[in-house]
Short mmCIF file of N, CA and C in Angstrom, two decimals:
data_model
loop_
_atom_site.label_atom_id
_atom_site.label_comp_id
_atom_site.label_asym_id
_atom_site.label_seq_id
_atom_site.Cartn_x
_atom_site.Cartn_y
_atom_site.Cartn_z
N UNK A 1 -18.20 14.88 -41.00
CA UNK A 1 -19.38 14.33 -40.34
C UNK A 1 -20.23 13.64 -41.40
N UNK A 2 -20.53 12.59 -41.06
CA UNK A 2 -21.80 11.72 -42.23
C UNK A 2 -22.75 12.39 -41.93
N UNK A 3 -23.78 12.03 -42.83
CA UNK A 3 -24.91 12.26 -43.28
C UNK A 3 -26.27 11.85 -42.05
N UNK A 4 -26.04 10.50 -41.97
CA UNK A 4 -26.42 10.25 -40.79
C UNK A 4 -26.27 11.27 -39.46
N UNK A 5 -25.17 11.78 -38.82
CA UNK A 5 -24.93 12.18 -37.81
C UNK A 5 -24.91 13.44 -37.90
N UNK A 6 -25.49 14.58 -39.45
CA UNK A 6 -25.70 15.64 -39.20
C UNK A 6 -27.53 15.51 -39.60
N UNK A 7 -27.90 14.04 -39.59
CA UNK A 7 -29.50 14.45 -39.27
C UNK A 7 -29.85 14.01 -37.94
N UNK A 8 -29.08 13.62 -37.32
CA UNK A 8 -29.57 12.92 -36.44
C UNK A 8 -29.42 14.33 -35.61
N UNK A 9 -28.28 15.27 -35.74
CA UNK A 9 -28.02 16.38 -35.04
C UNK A 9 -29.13 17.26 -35.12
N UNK A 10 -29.91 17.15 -36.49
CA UNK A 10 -30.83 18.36 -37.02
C UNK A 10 -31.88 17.97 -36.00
N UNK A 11 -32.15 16.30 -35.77
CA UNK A 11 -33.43 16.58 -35.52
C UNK A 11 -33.57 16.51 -33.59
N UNK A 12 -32.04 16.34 -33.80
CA UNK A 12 -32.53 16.43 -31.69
C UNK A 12 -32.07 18.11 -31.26
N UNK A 13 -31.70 18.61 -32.29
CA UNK A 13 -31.68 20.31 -32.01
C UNK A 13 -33.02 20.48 -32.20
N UNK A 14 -34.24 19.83 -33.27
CA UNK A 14 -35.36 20.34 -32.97
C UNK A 14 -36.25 20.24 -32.70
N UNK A 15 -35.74 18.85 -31.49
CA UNK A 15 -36.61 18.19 -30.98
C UNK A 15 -37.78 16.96 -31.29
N UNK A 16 -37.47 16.63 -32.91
CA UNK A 16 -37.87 15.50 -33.47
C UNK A 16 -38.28 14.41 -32.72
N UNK A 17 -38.84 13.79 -32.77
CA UNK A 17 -38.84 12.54 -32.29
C UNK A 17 -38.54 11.16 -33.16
N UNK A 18 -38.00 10.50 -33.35
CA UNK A 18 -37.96 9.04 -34.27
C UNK A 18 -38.89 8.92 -34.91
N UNK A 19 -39.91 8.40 -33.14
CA UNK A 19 -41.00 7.94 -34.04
C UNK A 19 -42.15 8.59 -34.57
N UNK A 20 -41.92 9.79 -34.81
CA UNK A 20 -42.87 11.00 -35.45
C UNK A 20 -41.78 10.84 -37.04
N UNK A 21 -40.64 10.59 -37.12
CA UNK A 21 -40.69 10.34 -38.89
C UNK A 21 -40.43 8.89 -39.05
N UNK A 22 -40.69 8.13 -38.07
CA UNK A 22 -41.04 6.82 -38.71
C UNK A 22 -42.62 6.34 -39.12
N UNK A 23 -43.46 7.27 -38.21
CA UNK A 23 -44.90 7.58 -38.58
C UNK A 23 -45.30 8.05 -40.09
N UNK A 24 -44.46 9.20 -40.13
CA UNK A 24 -44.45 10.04 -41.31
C UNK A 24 -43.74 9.99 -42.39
N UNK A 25 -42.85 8.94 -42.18
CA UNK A 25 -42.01 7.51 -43.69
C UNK A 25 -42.92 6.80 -43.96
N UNK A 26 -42.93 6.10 -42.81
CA UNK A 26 -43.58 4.71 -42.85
C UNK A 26 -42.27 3.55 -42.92
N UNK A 27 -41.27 4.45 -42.55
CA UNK A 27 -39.86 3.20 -42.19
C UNK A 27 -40.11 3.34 -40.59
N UNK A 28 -39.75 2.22 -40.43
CA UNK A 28 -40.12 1.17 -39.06
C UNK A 28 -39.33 1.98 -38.03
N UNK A 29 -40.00 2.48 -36.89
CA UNK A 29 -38.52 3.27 -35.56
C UNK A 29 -37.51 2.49 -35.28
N UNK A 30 -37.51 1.11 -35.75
CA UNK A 30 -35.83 0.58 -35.67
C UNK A 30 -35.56 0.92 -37.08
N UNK A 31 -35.73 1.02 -37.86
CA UNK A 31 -34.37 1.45 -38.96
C UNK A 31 -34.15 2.87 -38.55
N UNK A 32 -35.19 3.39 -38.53
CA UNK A 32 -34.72 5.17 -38.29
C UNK A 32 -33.87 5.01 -36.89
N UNK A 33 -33.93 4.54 -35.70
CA UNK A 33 -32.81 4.74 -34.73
C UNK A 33 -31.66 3.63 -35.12
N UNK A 34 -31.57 2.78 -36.24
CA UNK A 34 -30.00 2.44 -36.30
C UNK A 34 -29.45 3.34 -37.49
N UNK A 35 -30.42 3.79 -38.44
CA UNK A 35 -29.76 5.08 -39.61
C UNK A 35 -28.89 5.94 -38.44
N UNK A 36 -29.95 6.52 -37.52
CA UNK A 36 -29.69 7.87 -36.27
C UNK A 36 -28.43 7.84 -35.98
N UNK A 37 -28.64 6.30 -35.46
CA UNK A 37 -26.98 5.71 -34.81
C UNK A 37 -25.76 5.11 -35.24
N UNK A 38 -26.18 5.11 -36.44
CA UNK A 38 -24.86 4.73 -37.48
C UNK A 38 -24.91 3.16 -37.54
N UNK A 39 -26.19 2.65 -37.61
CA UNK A 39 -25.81 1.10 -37.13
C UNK A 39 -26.19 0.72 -38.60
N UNK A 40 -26.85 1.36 -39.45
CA UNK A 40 -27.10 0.95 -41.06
C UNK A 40 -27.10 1.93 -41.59
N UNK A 41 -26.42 1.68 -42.64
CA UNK A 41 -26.61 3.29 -44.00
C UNK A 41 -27.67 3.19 -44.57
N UNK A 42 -28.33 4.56 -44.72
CA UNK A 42 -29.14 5.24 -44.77
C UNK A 42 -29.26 5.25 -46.86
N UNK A 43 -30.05 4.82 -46.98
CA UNK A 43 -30.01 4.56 -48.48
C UNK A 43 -30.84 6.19 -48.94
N UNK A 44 -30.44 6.33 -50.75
CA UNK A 44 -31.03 7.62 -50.88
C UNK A 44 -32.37 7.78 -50.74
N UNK A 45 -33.24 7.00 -51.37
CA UNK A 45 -34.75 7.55 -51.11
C UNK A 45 -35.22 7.77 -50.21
N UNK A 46 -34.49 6.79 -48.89
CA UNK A 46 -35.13 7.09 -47.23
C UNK A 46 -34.35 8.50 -47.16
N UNK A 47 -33.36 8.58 -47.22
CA UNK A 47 -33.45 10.06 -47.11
C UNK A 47 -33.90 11.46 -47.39
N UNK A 48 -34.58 11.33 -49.08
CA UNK A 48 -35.36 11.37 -49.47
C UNK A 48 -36.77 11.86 -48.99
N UNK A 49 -36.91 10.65 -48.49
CA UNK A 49 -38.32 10.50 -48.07
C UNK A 49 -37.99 11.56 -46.28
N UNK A 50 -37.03 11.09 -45.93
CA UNK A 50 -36.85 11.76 -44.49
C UNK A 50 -36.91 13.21 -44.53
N UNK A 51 -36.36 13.64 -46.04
CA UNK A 51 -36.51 14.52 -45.83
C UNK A 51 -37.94 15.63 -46.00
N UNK A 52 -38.58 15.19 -47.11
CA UNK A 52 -39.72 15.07 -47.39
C UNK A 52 -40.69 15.52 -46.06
N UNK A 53 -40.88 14.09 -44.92
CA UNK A 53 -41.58 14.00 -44.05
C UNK A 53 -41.50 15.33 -43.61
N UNK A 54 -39.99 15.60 -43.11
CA UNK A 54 -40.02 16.82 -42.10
C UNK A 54 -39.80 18.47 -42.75
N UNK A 55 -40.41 18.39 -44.64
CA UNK A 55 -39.84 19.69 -45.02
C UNK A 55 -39.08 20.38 -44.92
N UNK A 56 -37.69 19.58 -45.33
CA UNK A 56 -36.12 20.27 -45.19
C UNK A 56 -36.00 20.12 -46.66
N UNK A 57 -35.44 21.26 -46.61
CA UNK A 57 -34.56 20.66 -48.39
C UNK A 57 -33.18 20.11 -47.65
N UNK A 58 -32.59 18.86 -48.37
CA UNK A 58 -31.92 17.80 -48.29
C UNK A 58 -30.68 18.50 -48.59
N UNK A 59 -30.43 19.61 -49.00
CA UNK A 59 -29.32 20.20 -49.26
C UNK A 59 -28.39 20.81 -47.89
N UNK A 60 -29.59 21.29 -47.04
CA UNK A 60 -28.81 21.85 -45.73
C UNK A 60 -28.04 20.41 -44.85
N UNK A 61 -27.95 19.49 -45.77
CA UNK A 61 -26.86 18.33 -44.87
C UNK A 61 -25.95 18.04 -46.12
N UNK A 62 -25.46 18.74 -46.57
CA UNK A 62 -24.18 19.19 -47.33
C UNK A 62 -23.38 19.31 -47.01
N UNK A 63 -21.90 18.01 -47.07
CA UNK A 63 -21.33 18.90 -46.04
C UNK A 63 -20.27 20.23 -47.63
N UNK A 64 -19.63 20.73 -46.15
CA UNK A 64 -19.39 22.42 -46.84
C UNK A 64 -18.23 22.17 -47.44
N UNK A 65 -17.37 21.76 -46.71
CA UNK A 65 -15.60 21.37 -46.88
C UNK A 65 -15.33 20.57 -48.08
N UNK A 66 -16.65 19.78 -48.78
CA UNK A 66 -16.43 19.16 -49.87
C UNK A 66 -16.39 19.15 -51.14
#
């Protein structure tokens, strides 16, 4: 699973909204729903920063098998 598609998993298990971390980036709700959707890769600092916004450590999208 990418990176993309195990945050996109994190944040509709917790009910996230887009545009509550495109508020809280300050990246635009179209990049965050084509990162979401696999329509652009997700560069490190926005993730970074994504993760930041929503106080995750960036580690729990690790994948395991690797």
């Amino acid at each position: 699973m990418y990176i993309n598609e195990r945050l996109k998993a994190y944040v509709e298990e917790k009910g996230i909204k887009q545009a509550y971390i495109a508020r809280k980036t300050g990246l635009t709700a179209d990049t965050i729903s084509k990162i979401m959707n696999g329509n652009r890769r997700i560069l490190a600092d926005e993730f970074l920063t994504i993760c930041r916004a929503l106080d995750i450590d960036p580690n729990i999208f690790r994948n395991k098998s690797a």
